[in-house]
Short mmCIF file of C-alpha atoms in Angstrom, two decimals:
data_model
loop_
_atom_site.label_atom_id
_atom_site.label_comp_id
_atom_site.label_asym_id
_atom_site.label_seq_id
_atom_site.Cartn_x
_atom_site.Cartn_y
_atom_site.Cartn_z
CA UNK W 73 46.24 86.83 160.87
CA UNK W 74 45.14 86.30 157.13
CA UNK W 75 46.84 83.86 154.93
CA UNK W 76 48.73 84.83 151.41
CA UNK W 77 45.75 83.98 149.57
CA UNK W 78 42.86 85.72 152.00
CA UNK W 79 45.40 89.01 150.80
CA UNK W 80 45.62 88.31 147.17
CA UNK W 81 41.08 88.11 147.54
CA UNK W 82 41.02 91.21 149.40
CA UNK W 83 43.64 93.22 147.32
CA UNK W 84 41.66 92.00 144.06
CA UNK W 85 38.16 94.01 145.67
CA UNK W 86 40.33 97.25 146.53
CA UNK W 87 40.68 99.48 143.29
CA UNK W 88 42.87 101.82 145.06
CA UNK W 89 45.55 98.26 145.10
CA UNK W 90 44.82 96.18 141.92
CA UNK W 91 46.45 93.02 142.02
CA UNK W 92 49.30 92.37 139.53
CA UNK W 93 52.54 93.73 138.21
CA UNK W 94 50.72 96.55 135.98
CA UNK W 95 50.55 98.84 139.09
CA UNK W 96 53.25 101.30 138.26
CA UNK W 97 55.07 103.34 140.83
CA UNK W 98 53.72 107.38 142.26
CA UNK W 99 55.09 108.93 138.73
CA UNK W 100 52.68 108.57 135.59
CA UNK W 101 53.92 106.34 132.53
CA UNK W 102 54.33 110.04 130.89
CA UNK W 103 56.55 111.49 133.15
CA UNK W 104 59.32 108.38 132.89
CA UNK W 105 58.53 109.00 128.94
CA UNK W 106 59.84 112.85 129.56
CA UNK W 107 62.77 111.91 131.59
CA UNK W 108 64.31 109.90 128.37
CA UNK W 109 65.54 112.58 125.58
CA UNK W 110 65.72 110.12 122.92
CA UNK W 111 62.62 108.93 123.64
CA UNK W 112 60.97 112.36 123.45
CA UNK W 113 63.09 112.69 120.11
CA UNK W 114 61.69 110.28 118.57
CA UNK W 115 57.38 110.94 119.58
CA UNK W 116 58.73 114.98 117.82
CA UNK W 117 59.67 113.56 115.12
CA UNK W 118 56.84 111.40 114.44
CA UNK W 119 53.99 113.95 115.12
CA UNK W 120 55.50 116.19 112.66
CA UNK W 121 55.22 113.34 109.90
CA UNK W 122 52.36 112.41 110.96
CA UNK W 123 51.21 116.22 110.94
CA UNK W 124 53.06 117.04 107.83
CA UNK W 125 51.58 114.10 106.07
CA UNK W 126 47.83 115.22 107.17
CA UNK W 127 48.45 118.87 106.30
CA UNK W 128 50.01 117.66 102.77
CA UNK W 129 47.05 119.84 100.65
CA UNK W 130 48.06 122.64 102.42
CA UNK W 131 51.86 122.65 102.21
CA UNK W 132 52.56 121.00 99.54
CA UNK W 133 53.26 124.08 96.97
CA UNK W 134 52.87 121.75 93.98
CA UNK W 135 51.06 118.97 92.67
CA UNK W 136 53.02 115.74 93.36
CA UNK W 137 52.10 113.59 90.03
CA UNK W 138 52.52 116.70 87.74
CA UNK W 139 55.36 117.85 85.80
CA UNK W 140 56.30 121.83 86.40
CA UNK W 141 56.65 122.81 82.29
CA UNK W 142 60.46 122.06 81.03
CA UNK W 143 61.85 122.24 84.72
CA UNK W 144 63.49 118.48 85.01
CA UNK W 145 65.98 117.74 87.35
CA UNK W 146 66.49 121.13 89.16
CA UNK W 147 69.37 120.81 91.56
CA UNK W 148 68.50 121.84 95.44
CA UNK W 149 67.90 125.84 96.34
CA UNK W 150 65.84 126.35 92.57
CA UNK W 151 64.02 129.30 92.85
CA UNK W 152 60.51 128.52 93.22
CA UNK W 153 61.41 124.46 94.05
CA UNK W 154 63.17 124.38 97.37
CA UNK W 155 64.41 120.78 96.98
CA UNK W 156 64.21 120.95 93.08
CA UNK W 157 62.49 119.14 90.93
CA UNK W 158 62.81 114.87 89.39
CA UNK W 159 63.18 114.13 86.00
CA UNK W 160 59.78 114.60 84.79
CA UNK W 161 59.81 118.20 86.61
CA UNK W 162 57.79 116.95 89.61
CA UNK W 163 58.49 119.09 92.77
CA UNK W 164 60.92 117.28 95.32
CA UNK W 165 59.16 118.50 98.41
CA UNK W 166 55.71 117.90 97.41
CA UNK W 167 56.32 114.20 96.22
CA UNK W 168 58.27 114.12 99.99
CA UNK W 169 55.47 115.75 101.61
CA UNK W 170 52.74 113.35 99.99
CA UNK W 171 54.82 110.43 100.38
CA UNK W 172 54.75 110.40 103.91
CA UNK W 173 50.88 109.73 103.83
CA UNK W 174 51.09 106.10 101.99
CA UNK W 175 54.39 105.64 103.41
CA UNK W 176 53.25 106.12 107.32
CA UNK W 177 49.46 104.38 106.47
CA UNK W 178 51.75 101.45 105.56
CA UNK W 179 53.47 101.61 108.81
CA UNK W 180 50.91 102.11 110.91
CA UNK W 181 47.86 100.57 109.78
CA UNK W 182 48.74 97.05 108.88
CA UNK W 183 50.65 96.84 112.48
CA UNK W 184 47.62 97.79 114.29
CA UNK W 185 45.66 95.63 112.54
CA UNK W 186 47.82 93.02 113.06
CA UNK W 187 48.35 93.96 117.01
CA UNK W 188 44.69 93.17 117.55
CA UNK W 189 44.57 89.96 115.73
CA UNK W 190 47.54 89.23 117.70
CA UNK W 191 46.25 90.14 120.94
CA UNK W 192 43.42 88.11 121.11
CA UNK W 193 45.18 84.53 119.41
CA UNK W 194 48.05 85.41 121.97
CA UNK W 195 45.44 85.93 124.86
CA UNK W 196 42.99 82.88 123.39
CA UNK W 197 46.67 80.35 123.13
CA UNK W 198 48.40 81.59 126.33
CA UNK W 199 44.84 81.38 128.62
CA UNK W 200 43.17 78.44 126.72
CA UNK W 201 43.72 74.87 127.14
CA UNK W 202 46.87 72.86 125.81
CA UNK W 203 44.80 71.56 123.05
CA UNK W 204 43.07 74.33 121.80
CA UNK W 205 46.51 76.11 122.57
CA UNK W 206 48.60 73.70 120.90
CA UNK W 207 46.76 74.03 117.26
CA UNK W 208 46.81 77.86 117.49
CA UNK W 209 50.42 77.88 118.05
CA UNK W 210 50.80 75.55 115.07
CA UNK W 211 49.19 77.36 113.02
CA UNK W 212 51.15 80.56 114.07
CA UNK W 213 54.60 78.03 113.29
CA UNK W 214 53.01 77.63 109.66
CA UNK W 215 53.02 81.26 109.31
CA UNK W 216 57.00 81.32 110.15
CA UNK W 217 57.37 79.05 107.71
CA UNK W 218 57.03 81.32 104.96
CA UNK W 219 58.86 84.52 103.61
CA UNK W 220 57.38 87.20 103.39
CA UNK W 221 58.43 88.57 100.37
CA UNK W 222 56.56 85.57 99.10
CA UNK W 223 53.25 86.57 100.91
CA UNK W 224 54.08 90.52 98.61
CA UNK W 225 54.31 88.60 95.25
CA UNK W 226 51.58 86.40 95.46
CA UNK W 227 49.00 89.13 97.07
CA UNK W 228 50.69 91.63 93.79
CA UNK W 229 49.85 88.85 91.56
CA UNK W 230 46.28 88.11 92.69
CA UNK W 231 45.52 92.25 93.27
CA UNK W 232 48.41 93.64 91.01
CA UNK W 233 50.71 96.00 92.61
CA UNK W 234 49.90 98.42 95.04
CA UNK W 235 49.35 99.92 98.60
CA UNK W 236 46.84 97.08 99.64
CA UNK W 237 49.09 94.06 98.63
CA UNK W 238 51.81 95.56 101.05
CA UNK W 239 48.92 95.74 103.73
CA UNK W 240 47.56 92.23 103.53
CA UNK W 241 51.45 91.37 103.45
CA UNK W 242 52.67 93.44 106.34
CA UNK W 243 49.42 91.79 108.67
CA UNK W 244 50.34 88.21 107.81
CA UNK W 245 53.91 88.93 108.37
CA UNK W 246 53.37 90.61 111.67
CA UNK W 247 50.66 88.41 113.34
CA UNK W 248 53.01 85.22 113.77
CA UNK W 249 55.51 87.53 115.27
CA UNK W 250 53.21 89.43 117.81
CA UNK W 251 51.60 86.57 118.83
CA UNK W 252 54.46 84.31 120.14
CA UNK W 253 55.22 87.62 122.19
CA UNK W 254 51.78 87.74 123.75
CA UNK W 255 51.52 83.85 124.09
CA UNK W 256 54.64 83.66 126.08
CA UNK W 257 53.50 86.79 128.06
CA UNK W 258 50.30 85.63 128.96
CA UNK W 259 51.67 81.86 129.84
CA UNK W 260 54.26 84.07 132.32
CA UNK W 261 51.08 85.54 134.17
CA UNK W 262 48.33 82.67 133.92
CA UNK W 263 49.82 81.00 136.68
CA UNK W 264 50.41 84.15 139.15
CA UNK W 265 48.69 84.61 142.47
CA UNK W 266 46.20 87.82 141.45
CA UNK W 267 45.15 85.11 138.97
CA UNK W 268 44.35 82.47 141.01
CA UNK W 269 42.69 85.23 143.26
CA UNK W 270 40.31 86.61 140.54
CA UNK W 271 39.46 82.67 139.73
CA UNK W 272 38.51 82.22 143.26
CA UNK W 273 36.49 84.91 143.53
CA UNK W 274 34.60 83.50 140.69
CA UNK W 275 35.41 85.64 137.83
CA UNK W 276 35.26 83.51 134.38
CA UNK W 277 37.88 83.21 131.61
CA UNK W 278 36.89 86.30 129.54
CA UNK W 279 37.12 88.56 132.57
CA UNK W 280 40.00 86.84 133.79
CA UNK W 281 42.12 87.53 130.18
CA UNK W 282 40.70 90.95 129.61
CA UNK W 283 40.29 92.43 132.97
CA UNK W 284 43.66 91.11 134.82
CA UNK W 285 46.01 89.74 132.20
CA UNK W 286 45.36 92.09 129.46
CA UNK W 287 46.28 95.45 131.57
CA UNK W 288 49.27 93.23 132.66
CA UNK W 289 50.57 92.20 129.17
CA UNK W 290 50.06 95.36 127.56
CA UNK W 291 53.49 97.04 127.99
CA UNK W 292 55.39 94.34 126.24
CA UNK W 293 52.52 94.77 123.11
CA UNK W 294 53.12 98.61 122.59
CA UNK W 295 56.79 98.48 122.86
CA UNK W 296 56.59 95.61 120.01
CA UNK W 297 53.96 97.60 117.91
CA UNK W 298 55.66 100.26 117.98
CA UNK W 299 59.24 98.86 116.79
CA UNK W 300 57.21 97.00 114.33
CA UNK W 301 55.96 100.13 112.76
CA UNK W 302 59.57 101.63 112.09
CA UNK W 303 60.32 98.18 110.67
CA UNK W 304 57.31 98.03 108.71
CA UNK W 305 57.68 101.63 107.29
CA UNK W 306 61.02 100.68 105.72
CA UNK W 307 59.55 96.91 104.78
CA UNK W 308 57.05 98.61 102.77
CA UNK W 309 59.77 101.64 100.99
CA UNK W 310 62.12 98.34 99.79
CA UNK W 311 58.56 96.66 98.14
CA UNK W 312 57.58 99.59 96.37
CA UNK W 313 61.34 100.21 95.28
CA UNK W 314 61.17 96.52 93.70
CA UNK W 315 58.14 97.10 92.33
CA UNK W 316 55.68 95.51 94.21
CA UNK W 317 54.10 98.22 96.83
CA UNK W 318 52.95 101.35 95.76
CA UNK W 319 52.57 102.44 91.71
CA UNK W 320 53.46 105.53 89.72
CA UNK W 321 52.61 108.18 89.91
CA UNK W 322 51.48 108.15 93.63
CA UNK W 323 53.91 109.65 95.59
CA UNK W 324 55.66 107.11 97.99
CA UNK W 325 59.45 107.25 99.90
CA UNK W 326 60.26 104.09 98.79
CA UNK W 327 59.26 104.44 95.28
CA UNK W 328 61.34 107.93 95.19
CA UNK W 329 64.19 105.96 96.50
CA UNK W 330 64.17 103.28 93.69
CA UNK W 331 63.38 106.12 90.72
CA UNK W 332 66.07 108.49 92.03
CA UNK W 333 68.72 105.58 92.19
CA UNK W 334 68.20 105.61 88.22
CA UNK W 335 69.55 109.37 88.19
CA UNK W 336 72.77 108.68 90.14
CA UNK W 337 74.64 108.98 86.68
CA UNK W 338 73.03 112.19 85.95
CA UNK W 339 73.76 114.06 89.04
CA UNK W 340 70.88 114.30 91.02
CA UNK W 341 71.81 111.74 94.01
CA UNK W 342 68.92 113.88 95.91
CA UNK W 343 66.46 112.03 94.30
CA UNK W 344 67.16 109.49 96.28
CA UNK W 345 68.86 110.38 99.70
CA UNK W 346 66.31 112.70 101.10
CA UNK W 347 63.48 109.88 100.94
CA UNK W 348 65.83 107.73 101.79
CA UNK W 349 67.30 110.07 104.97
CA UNK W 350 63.39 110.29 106.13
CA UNK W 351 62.69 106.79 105.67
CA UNK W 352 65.53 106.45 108.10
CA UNK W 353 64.99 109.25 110.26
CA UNK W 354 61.51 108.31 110.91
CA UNK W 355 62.07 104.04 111.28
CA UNK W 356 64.80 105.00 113.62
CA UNK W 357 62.69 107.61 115.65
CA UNK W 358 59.84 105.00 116.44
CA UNK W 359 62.45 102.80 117.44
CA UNK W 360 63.57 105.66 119.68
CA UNK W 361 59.72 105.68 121.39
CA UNK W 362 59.46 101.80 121.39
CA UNK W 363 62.53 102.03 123.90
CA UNK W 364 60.96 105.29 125.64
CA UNK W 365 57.63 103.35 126.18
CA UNK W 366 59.65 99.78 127.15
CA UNK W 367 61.44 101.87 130.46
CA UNK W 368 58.40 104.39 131.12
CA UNK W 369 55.83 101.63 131.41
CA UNK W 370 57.93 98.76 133.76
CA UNK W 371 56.80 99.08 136.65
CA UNK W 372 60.48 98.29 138.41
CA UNK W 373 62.16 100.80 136.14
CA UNK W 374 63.91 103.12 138.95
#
């Protein structure tokens, strides 16, 4: 009869049984992800941002940094401007409609960036000897140290103000973050018995971190990613509302927040709500999938 660890050596060869808690159960990672109506809520609601934002040359019946002639501040329902028009005589829907493109690149790109840097200092700490582990980790704790906002206002005053000043800021901000996540992750598996199994068949560190722990870790980086993202999304809307992110007159939610707060007084709280509303709508959606995604891909969800 074989021992424990004959088992784990034999399972490791078998691709039909890989070692490790990343096996899921008969039913695909998508099929859990259906079963949850929030979560499928929240991937709708994305894609058509996303999809609205690509198609924004297309739909968008105006230009979004032009003035329509002497048609300022046009309430909701204006013929011809279907969410009226700002105080300059800008269409509302275009400026919404181009928004989303800065407004989701923000989101999105900085926290995948930052997800990859993450990965592999989370992987490199967790795996690598206390040492080497120990000054990665400090370096990470230096990171923590400072705000963030800080990181925005000294990137806008080296750069000026703009979309990549709240990129740089969003990666610095997010790396310390991801990588305690993946650091504690990886220090969870490093001692398991599929580990120890791949090590004694002779595999080395690289193939042991990328092969076996990486598949094994990964669930706990998407979910994180992803909440990130809604986080980051409204992150970035508050800096260009200060004045920080994204300039005049490129069309941005969070600078259509922080002009349309100026027109409270003059009746046109629209200005202001809708970006606002899809700001929130869209943060909350991804926060929606980042649940989906943390249920569909455990492996003991029932």
């Amino acid at each position: 009869m074989s021992s424990p660890v004959e088992r784990d050596i034999v399972s490791l060869g078998a691709p039909a049984a890989h070692a490790g808690p990343a096996a899921l159960p008969s039913d695909r990672w998508w099929q859990r992800l259906l079963r949850q109506p929030w979560a499928c809520a929240g991937v709708v609601i994305v894609l058509v941002a996303v999809l609205v934002s690509l198609a924004a040359p297309w739909l968008a019946p105006y230009d979004p940094t032009t003035g329509v002639g002497g048609d300022k501040l046009l309430p909701i329902g204006s013929d011809g401007h279907l969410l009226g028009t700002d105080d300059i005589g800008r269409d509302v829907l275009s400026r919404l409609i181009w928004g989303g493109r800065t407004s989701l690149l923000v989101g999105f790109l900085p926290v995948v960036i930052a997800t990859v840097l993450a990965t592999v200092l989370g992987l490199v700490a967790g795996y690598a000897p206390e040492l080497v582990s120990g000054i990665l980790m400090r370096v990470v704790d230096i990171l923590f140290a400072f705000p963030t906002v800080l990181f925005a206002i000294a990137f806008a005053a080296l750069y000026g103000p703009g979309l990549w000043p709240v990129v740089l800021t969003i990666i610095l901000a997010a790396v310390p973050y991801l990588t305690r996540v993946i650091y504690s992750e990886v220090k969870a598996e490093r001692g398991k018995e599929y580990v120890e199994a791949s090590r004694a068949l002779g595999a080395s560190g690289a193939a042991v971190l990328f092969r076996e722990i990486l598949p094994n870790v990964s669930a706990p980086i998407i979910v994180y990613a992803t909440t990130w993202a809604g986080g980051m999304i409204v992150f970035a809307a508050s800096l260009s509302a200060v004045g920080i992110g994204v300039q005049p007159p490129t069309a941005d939610w969070g600078r259509m927040v922080a002009d349309g707060a100026k027109l409270f007084a003059l009746g046109a709280p629209q200005l202001s709500l809708l970006p606002g509303l899809i700001i929130t709508l869209v943060a909350t959606a991804l926060n929606w999938v980042g649940d989906g995604l943390r249920d569909a891909l455990d492996p003991y969800h029932s």
